[in-house]
Short mmCIF file of C-alpha atoms and ligand atoms in Angstrom, two decimals:
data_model
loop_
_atom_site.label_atom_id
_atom_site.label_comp_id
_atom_site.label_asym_id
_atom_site.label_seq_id
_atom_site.Cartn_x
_atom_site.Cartn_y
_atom_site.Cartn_z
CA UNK A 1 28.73 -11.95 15.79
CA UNK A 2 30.51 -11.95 12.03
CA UNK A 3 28.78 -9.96 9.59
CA UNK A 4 28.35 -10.12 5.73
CA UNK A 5 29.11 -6.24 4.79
CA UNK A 6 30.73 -3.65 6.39
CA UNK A 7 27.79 -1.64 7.31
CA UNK A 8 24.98 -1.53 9.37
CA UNK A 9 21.26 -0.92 8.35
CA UNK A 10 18.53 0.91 10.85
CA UNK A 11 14.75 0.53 9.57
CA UNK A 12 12.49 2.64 10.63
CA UNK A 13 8.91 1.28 11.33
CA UNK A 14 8.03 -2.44 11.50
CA UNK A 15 5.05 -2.42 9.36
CA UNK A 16 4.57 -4.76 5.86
CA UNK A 17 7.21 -2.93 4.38
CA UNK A 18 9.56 -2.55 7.30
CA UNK A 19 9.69 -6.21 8.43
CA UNK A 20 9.60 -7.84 4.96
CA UNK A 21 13.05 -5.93 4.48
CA UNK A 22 14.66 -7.04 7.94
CA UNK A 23 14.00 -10.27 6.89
CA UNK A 24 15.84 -10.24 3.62
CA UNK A 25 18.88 -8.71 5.37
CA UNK A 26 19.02 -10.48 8.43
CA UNK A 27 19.09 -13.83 6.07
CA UNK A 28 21.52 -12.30 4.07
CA UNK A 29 23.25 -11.77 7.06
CA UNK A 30 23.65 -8.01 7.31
CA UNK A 31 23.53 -6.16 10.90
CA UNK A 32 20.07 -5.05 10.67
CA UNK A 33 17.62 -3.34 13.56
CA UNK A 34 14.02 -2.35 13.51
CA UNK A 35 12.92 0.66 15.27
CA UNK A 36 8.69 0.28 15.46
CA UNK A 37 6.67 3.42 17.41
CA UNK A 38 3.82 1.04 18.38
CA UNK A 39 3.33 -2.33 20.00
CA UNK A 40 1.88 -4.74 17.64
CA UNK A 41 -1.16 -5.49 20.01
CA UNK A 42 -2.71 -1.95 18.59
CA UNK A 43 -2.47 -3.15 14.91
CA UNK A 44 -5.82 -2.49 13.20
CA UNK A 45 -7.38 -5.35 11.30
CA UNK A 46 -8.17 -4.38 7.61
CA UNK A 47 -7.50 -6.57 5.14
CA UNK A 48 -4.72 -5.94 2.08
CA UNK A 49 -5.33 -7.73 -1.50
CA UNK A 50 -2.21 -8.31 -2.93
CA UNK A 51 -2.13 -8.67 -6.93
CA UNK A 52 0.37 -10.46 -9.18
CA UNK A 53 3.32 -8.04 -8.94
CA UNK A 54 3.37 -8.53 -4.92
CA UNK A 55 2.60 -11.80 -5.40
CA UNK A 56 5.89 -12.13 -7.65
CA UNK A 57 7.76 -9.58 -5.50
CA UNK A 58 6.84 -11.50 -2.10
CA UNK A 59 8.13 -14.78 -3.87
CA UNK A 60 11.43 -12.93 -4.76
CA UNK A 61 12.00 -12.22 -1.07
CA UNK A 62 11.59 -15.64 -0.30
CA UNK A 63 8.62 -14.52 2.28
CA UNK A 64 6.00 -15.78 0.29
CA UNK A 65 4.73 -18.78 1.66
CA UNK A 66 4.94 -18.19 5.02
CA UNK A 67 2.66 -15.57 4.40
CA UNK A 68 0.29 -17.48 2.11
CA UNK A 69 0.49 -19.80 5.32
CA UNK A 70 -0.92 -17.42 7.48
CA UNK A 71 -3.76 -16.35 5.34
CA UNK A 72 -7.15 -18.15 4.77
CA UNK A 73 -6.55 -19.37 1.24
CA UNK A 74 -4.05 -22.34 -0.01
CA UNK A 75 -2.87 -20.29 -3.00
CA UNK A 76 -2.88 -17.06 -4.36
CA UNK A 77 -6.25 -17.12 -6.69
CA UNK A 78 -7.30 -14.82 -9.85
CA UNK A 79 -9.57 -12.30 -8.33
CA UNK A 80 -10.69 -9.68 -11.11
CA UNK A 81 -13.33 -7.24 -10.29
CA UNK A 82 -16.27 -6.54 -11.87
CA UNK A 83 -17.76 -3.29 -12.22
CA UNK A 84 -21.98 -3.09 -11.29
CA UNK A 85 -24.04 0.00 -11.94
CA UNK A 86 -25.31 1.23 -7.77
CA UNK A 87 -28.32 2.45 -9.81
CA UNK A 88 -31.44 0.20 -10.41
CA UNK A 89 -31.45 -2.52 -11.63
CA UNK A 90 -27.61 -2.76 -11.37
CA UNK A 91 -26.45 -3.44 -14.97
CA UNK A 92 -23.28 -5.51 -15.48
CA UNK A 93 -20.70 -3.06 -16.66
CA UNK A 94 -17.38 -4.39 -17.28
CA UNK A 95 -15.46 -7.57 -16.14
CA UNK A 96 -11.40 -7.00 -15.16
CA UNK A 97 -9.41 -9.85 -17.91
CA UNK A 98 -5.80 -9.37 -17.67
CA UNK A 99 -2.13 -10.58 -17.27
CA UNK A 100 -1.44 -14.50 -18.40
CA UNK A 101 -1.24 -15.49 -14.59
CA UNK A 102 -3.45 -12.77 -12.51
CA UNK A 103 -3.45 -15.18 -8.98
CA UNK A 104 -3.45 -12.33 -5.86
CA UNK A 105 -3.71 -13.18 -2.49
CA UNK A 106 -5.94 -11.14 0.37
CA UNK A 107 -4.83 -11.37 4.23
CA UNK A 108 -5.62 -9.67 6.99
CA UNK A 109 -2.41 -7.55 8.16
CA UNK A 110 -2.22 -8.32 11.42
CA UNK A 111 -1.81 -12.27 10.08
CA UNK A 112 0.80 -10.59 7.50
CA UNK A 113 2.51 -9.03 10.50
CA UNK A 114 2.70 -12.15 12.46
CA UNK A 115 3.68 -14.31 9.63
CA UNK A 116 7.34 -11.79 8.81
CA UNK A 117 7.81 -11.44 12.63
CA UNK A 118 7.87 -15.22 13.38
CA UNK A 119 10.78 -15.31 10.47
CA UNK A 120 12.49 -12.60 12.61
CA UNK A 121 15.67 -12.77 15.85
CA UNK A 122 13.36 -11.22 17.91
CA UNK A 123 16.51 -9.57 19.31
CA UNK A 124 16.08 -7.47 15.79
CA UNK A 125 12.93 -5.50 16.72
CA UNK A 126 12.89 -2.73 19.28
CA UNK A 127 9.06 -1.92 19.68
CA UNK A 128 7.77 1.92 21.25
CA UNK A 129 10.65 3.15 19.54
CA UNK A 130 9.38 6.24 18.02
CA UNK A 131 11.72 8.01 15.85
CA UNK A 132 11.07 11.76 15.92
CA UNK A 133 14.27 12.87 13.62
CA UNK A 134 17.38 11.76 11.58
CA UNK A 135 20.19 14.03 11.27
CA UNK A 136 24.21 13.06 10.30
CA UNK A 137 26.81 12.68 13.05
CA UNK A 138 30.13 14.32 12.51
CA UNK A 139 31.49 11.18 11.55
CA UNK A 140 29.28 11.07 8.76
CA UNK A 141 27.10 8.25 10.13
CA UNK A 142 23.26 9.11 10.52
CA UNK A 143 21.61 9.17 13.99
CA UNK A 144 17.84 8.56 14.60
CA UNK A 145 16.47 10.39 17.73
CA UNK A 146 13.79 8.87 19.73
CA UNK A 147 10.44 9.95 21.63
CA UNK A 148 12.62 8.51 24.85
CA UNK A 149 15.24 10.78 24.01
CA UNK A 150 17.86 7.57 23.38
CA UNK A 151 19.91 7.53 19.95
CA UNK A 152 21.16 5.14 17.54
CA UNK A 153 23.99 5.40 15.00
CA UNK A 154 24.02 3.33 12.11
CA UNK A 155 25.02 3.94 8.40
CA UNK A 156 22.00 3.11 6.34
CA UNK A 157 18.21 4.42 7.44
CA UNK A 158 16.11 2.33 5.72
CA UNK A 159 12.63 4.85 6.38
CA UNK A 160 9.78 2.66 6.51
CA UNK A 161 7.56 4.21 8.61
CA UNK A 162 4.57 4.60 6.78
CA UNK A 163 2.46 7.77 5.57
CA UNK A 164 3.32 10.16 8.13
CA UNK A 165 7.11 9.85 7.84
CA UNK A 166 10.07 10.87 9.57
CA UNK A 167 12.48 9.59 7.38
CA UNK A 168 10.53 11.31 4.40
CA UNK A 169 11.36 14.86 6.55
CA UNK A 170 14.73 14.22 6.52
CA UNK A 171 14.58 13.34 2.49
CA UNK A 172 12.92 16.07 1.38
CA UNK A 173 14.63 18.58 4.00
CA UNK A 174 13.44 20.36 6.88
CA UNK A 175 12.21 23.14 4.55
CA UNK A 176 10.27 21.75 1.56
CA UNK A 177 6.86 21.70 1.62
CA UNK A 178 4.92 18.57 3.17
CA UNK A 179 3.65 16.41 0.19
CA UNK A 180 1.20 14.96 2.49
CA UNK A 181 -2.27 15.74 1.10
CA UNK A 182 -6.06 14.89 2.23
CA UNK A 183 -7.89 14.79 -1.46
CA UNK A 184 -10.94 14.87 -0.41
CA UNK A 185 -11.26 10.62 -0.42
CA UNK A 186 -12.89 9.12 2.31
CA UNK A 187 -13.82 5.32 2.82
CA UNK A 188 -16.15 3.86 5.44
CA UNK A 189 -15.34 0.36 5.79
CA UNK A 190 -17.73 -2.49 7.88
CA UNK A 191 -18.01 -6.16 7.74
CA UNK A 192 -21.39 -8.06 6.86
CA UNK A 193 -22.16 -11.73 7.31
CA UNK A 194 -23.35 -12.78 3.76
CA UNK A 195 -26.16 -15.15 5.52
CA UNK A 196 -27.92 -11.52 6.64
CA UNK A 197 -27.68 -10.30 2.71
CA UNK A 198 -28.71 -13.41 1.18
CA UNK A 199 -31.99 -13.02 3.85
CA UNK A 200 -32.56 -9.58 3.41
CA UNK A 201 -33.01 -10.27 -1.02
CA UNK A 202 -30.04 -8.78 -1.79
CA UNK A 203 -29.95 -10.00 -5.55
CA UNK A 204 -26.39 -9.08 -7.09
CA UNK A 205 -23.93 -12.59 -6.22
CA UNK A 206 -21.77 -11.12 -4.04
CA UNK A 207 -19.72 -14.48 -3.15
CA UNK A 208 -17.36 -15.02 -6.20
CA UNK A 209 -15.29 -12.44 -7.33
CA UNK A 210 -14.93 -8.94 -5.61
CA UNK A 211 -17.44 -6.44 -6.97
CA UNK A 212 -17.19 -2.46 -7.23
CA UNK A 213 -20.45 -0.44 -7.29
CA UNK A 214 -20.33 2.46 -9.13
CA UNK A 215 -22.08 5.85 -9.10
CA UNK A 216 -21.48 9.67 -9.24
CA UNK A 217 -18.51 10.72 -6.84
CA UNK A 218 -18.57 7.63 -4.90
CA UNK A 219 -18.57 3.76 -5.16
CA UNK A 220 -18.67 0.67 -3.11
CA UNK A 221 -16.41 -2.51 -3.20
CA UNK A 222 -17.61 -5.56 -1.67
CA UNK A 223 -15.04 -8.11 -1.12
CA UNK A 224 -15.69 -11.66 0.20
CA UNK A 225 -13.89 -13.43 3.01
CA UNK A 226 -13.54 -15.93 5.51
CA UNK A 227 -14.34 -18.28 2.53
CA UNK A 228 -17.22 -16.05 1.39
CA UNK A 229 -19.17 -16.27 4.87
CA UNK A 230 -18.43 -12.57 5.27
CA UNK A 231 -18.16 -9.19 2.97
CA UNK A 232 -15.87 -6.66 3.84
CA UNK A 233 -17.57 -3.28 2.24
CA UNK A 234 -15.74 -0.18 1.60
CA UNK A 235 -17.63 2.53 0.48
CA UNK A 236 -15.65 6.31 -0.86
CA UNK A 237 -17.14 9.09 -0.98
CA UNK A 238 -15.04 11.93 -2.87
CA UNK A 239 -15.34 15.67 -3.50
CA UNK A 240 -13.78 16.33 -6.80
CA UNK A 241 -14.70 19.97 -6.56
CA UNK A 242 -12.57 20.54 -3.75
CA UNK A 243 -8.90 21.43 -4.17
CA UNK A 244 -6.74 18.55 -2.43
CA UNK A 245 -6.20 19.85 1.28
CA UNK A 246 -2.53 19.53 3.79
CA UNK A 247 -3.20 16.97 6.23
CA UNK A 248 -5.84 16.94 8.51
CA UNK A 249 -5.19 16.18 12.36
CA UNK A 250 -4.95 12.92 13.44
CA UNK A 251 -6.77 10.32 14.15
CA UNK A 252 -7.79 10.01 10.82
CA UNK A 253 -10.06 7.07 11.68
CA UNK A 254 -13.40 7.53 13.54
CA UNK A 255 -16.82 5.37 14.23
CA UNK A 256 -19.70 7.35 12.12
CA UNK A 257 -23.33 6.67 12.61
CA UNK A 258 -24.96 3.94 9.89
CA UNK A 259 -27.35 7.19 9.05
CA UNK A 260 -24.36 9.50 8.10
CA UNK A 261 -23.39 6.73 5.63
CA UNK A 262 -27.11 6.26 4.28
CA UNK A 263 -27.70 10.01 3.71
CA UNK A 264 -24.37 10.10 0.91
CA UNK A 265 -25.43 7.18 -0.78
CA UNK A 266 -29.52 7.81 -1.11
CA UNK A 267 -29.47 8.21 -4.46
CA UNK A 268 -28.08 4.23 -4.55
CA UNK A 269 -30.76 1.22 -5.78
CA UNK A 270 -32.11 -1.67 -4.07
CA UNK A 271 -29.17 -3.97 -3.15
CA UNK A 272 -26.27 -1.81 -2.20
CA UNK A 273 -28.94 -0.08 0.06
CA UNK A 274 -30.10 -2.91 1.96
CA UNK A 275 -26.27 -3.44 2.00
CA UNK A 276 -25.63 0.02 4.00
CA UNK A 277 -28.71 -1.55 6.11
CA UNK A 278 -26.48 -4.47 7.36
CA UNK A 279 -23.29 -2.18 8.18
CA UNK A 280 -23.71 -1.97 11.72
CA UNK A 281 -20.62 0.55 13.01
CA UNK A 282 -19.18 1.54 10.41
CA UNK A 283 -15.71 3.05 10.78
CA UNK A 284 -14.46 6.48 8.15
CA UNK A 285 -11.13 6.62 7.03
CA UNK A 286 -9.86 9.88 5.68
CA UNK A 287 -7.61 8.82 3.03
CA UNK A 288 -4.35 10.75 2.80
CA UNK A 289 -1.80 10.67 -0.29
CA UNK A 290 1.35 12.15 -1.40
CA UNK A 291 2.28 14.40 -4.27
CA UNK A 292 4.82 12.56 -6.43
CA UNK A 293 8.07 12.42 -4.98
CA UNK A 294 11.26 13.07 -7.28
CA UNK A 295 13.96 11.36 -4.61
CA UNK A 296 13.33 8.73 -2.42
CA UNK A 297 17.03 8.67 -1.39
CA UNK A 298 19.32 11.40 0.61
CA UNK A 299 22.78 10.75 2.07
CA UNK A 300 22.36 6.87 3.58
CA UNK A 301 18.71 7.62 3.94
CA UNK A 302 16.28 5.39 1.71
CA UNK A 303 12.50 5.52 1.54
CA UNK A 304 10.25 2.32 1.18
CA UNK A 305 6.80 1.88 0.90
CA UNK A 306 3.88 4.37 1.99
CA UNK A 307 6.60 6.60 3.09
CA UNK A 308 7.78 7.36 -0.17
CA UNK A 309 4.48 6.59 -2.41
CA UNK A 310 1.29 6.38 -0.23
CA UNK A 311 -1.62 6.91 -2.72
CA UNK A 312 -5.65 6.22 -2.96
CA UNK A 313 -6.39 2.29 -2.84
CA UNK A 314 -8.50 2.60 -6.21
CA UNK A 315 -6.14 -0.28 -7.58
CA UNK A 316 -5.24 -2.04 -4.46
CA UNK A 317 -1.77 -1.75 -5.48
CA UNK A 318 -0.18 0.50 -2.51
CA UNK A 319 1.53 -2.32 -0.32
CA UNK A 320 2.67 -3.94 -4.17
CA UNK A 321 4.42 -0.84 -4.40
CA UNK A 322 6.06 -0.89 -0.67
CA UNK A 323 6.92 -5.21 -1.94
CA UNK A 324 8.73 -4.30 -5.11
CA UNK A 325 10.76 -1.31 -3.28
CA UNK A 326 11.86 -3.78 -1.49
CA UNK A 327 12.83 -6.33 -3.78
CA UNK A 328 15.40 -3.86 -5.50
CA UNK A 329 16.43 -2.37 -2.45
CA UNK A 330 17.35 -5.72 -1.05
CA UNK A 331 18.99 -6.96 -4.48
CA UNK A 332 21.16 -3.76 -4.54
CA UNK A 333 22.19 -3.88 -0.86
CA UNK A 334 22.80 -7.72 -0.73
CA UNK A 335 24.92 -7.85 -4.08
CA UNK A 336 28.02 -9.33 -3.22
CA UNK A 337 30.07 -6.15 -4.80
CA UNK A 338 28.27 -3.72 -2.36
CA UNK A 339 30.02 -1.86 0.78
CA UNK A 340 29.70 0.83 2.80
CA UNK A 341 32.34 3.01 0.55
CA UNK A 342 29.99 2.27 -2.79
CA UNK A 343 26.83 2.49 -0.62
CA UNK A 344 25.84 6.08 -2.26
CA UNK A 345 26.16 4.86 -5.53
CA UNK A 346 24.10 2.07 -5.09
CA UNK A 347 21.38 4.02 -3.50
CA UNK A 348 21.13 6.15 -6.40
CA UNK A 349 20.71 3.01 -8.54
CA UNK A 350 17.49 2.66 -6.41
CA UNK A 351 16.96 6.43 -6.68
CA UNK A 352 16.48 6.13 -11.02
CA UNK A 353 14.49 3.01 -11.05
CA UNK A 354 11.76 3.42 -8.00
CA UNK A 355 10.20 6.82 -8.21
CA UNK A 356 9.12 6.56 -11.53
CA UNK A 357 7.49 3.49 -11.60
CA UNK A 358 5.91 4.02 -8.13
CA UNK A 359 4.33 7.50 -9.37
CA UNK A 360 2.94 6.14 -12.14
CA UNK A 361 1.09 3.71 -10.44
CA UNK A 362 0.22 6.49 -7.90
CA UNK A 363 -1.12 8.61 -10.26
CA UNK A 364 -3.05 5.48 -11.91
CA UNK A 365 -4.72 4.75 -8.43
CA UNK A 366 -5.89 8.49 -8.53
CA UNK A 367 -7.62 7.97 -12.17
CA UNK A 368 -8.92 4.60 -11.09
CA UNK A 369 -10.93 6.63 -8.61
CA UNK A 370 -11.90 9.24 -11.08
CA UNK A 371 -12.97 6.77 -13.11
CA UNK A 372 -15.59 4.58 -10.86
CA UNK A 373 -16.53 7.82 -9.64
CA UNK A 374 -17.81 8.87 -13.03
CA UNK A 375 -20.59 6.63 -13.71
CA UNK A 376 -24.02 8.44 -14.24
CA UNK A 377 -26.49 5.70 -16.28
CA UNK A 378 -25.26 2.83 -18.12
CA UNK A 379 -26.86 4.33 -21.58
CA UNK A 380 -24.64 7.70 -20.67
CA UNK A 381 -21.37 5.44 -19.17
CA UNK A 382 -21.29 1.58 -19.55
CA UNK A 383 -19.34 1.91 -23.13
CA UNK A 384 -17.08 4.37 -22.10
CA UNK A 385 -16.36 3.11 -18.32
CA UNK A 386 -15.38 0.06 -20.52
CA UNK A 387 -13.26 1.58 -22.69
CA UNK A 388 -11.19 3.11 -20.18
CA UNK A 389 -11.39 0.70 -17.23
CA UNK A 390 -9.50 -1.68 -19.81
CA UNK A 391 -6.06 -1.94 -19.60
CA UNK A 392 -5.71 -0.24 -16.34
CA UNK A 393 -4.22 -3.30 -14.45
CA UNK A 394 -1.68 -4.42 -17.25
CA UNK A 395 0.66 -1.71 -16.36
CA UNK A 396 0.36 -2.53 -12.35
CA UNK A 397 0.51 -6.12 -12.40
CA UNK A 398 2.56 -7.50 -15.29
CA UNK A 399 5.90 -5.34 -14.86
CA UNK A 400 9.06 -6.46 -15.42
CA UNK A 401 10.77 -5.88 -12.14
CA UNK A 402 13.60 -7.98 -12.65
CA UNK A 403 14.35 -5.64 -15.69
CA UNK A 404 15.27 -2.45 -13.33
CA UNK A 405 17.52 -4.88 -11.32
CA UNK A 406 19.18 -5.91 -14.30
CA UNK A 407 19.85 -2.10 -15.75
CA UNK A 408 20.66 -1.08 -11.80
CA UNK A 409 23.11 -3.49 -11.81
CA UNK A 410 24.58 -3.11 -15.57
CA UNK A 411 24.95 0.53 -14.43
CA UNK A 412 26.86 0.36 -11.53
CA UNK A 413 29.82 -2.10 -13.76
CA UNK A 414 29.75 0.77 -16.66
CA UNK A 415 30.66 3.23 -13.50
CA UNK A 416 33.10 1.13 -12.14
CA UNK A 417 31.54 0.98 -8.79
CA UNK A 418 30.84 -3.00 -9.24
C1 FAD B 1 -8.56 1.84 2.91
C2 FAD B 1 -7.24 1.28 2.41
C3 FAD B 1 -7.23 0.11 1.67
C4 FAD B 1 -6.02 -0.39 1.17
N1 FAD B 1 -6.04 -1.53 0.44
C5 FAD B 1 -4.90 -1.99 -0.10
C6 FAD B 1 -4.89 -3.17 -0.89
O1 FAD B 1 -5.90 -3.84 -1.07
N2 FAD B 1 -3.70 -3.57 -1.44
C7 FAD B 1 -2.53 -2.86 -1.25
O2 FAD B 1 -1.49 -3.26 -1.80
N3 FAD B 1 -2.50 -1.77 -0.49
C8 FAD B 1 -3.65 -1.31 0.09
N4 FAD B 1 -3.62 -0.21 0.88
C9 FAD B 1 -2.33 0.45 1.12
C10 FAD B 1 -1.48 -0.30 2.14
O3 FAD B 1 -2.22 -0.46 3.35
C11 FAD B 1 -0.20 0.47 2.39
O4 FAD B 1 0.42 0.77 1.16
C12 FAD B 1 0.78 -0.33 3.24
O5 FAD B 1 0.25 -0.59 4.51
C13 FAD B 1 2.09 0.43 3.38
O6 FAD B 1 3.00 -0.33 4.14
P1 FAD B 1 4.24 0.39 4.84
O7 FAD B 1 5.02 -0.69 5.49
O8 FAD B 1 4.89 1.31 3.90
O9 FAD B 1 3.56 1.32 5.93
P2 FAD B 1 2.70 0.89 7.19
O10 FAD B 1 2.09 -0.43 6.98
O11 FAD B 1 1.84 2.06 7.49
O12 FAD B 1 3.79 0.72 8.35
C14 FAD B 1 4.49 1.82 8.88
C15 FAD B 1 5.00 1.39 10.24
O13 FAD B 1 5.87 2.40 10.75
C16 FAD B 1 5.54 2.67 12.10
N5 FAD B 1 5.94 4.07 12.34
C17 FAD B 1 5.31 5.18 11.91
N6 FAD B 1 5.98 6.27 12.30
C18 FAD B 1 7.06 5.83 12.99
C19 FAD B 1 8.14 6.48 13.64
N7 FAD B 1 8.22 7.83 13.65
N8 FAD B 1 9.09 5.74 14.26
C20 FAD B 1 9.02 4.37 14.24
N9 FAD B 1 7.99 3.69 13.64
C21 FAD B 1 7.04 4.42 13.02
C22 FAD B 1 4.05 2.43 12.20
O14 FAD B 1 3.65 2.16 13.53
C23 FAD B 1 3.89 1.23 11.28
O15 FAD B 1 4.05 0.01 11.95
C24 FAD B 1 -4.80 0.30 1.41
C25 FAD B 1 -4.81 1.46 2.18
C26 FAD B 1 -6.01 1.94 2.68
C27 FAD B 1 -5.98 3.21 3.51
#
């Protein structure tokens, strides 16, 4: 089989990230292989809201609307939170405006997964492929080592594999400290038919636009789906007084009882407690995050997505992220000029643009939490939670990302690499 470049691209992990990039490489007909630890019949079914700047990023891929296919809406939709005090009698607090065209789309990520993979050779993916290290042959190729003690050689690692990384090891070096942190964030997510609510008086409209309770070191987001008949409920709880931990050992998801859940949030009013009522089994996520990375690149060895940037979900904006990592990375690799001898050059073109702009949204996501957290009584809060919950999406959703293709690329003809 002919190729379009000279090299030859490894991922590693076949999650959103990971498979949205085979895609764009396989079409643009570069040798490309996936390398995914699991089997996709263990995928776990939460649900990921993707905002404008996906939205736009997906589209850019040309992935979009197969994915839009596979999810229950016909187009991506505005869907703006608003903010409602937990506290009696649940106050209206603020109402998110922003961006001339704020459609997002939600869908569940198995339905995500399936969408990419059907787009795929299934030749491409190689699944129970864990890698457990990277190093550089002495050709100066990399190799990835597997759990099943086989190898592959390639010369671009594209390290995709999530929040527990490999590939990040081999970025950072075997030395530096883990960024991997556990800040103290937890989230115990449940479905809940709306019927029950409705029956059981729950008064706040829960059916139109996603809602965020807030209170004092934890709040509760109540998302409809399956056209409204259900609402997927996340509620974090976060110590603030803690200092951030290192990881803690895996699983990091567990069932808790419905009392556990009741007990942290007793201090809640009437609706989001008959709410708590209705979450039979809740599960309890412990959310981990990374300190800011400087470098998402080493030798031929490029991070996307949660690998590089995974950070608290406080602006739904982690996978968006992953999506426009992706975009540039794809732009860069599939530009006619690029080839394996320019290949570092390019990567570094990836290396000024990306970690900035994903850091800032990671640290946003952090404040978002800080902020929802924060809320005490709406004569002591409501005008400043307004104040500052303004403005907080502009930055995520409406960036130019076409912008830090155009300046990658201008850079790379002023160095005489293009
Ligand atoms: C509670 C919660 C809510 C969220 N809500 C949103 C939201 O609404 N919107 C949003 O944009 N983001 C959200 N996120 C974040 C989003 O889920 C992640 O940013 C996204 O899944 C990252 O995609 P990824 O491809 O980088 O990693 P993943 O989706 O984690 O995929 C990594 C893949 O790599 C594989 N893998 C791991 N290790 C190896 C290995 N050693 N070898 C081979 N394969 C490996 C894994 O099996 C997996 O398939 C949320 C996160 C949480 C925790």
């Amino acid at each position: 089989m002919s190729y379009s470049k000279d090299f030859t691209v490894a991922i590693c992990g076949g999650g959103l990230c990971g498979l949205a990039c085979a895609v764009a490489l396989s079409r643009a007909g570069i040798s490309v292989t996936v390398f995914e630890a699991s089997s996709f019949s263990q995928e776990a079914g939460a649900g990921v809201g993707l905002g404008p700047n996906a939205v736009r990023a997906l589209k850019g891929l040309g992935i979009f609307d197969a994915i839009l296919a596979r999810s229950d809406q016909p187009e991506p939709i505005p869907r703006l939170f608003g903010f409602v005090s937990a506290k009696d009698p649940h106050d209206f607090i603020f109402s998110v405006s922003c961006c001339e065209d704020p459609v997002a789309l939600a869908i569940y990520r198995p339905a995500f997964l399936d969408a990419v993979v059907e787009l795929l050779d299934p030749s491409i993916i190689q699944f129970r492929k864990r890698c457990t290290s990277i190093d550089v042959s002495e050709n100066g190729r990399h190799v990835m080592h597997f759990a099943d003690s086989t190898t592959h050689e390639t010369d671009l690692i594209i390290g995709a594999d999530g929040v527990r990384s490999v590939a990040r090891r081999f970025v950072i070096g075997e030395l530096a400290k883990d960024p991997l942190i556990y800040p103290n964030t937890a989230a115990y997510r449940g479905l809940v038919p709306t019927e029950d609510l409705r029956r059981a008086g729950v008064q706040t409209e829960l059916t139109g636009r996603p809602l965020c309770f807030v209170g004092l070191d934890k709040h509760m987001i109540c998302f409809p789906i399956k056209g409204a008949t259900v609402i997927n409920i996340v509620v974090f709880l976060s110590d603030y007084d803690k200092p951030p931990q290192s990881e803690l050992p895996y699983p990091w998801v567990e069932s808790v009882s419905q009392k556990e859940l009741k007990e942290h949030c007793k201090d809640w009013g009437h609706d989001p407690k008959i709410i708590l009522d209705h979450l039979k089994n809740p599960s309890k996520w412990s959310i981990h995050a990374l300190d800011p990375l400087q470098n998402y690149v080493r030798d031929k060895v490029v991070l996307v997505g949660d690998a590089s940037h995974a950070m608290l979900p406080h602006l739904g904006a982690g996978a968006g992220q992953g999506f426009e990592d992706v975009f540039v990375l794809i732009q860069l690799l599939t530009h006619p000029r690029t080839e394996k001898s320019n290949l570092s050059d390019v990567l570094a073109r990836y290396n000024d643009v990306r970690p900035p702009r994903a850091n800032d949204v990671l640290r946003a996501s952090a404040r978002a939490g800080r902020l929802y957290d924060s809320f005490r009584s709406p004569e002591q809060d409501k005008t400043r939670l307004q104040t500052e919950l303004s403005g907080i999406w502009e930055d995520v959703w409406s960036y130019d990302l076409h912008k830090d293709v155009t300046t990658s690329f201008e850079t790379l003809h002023r160095l005489h690499v293009f």
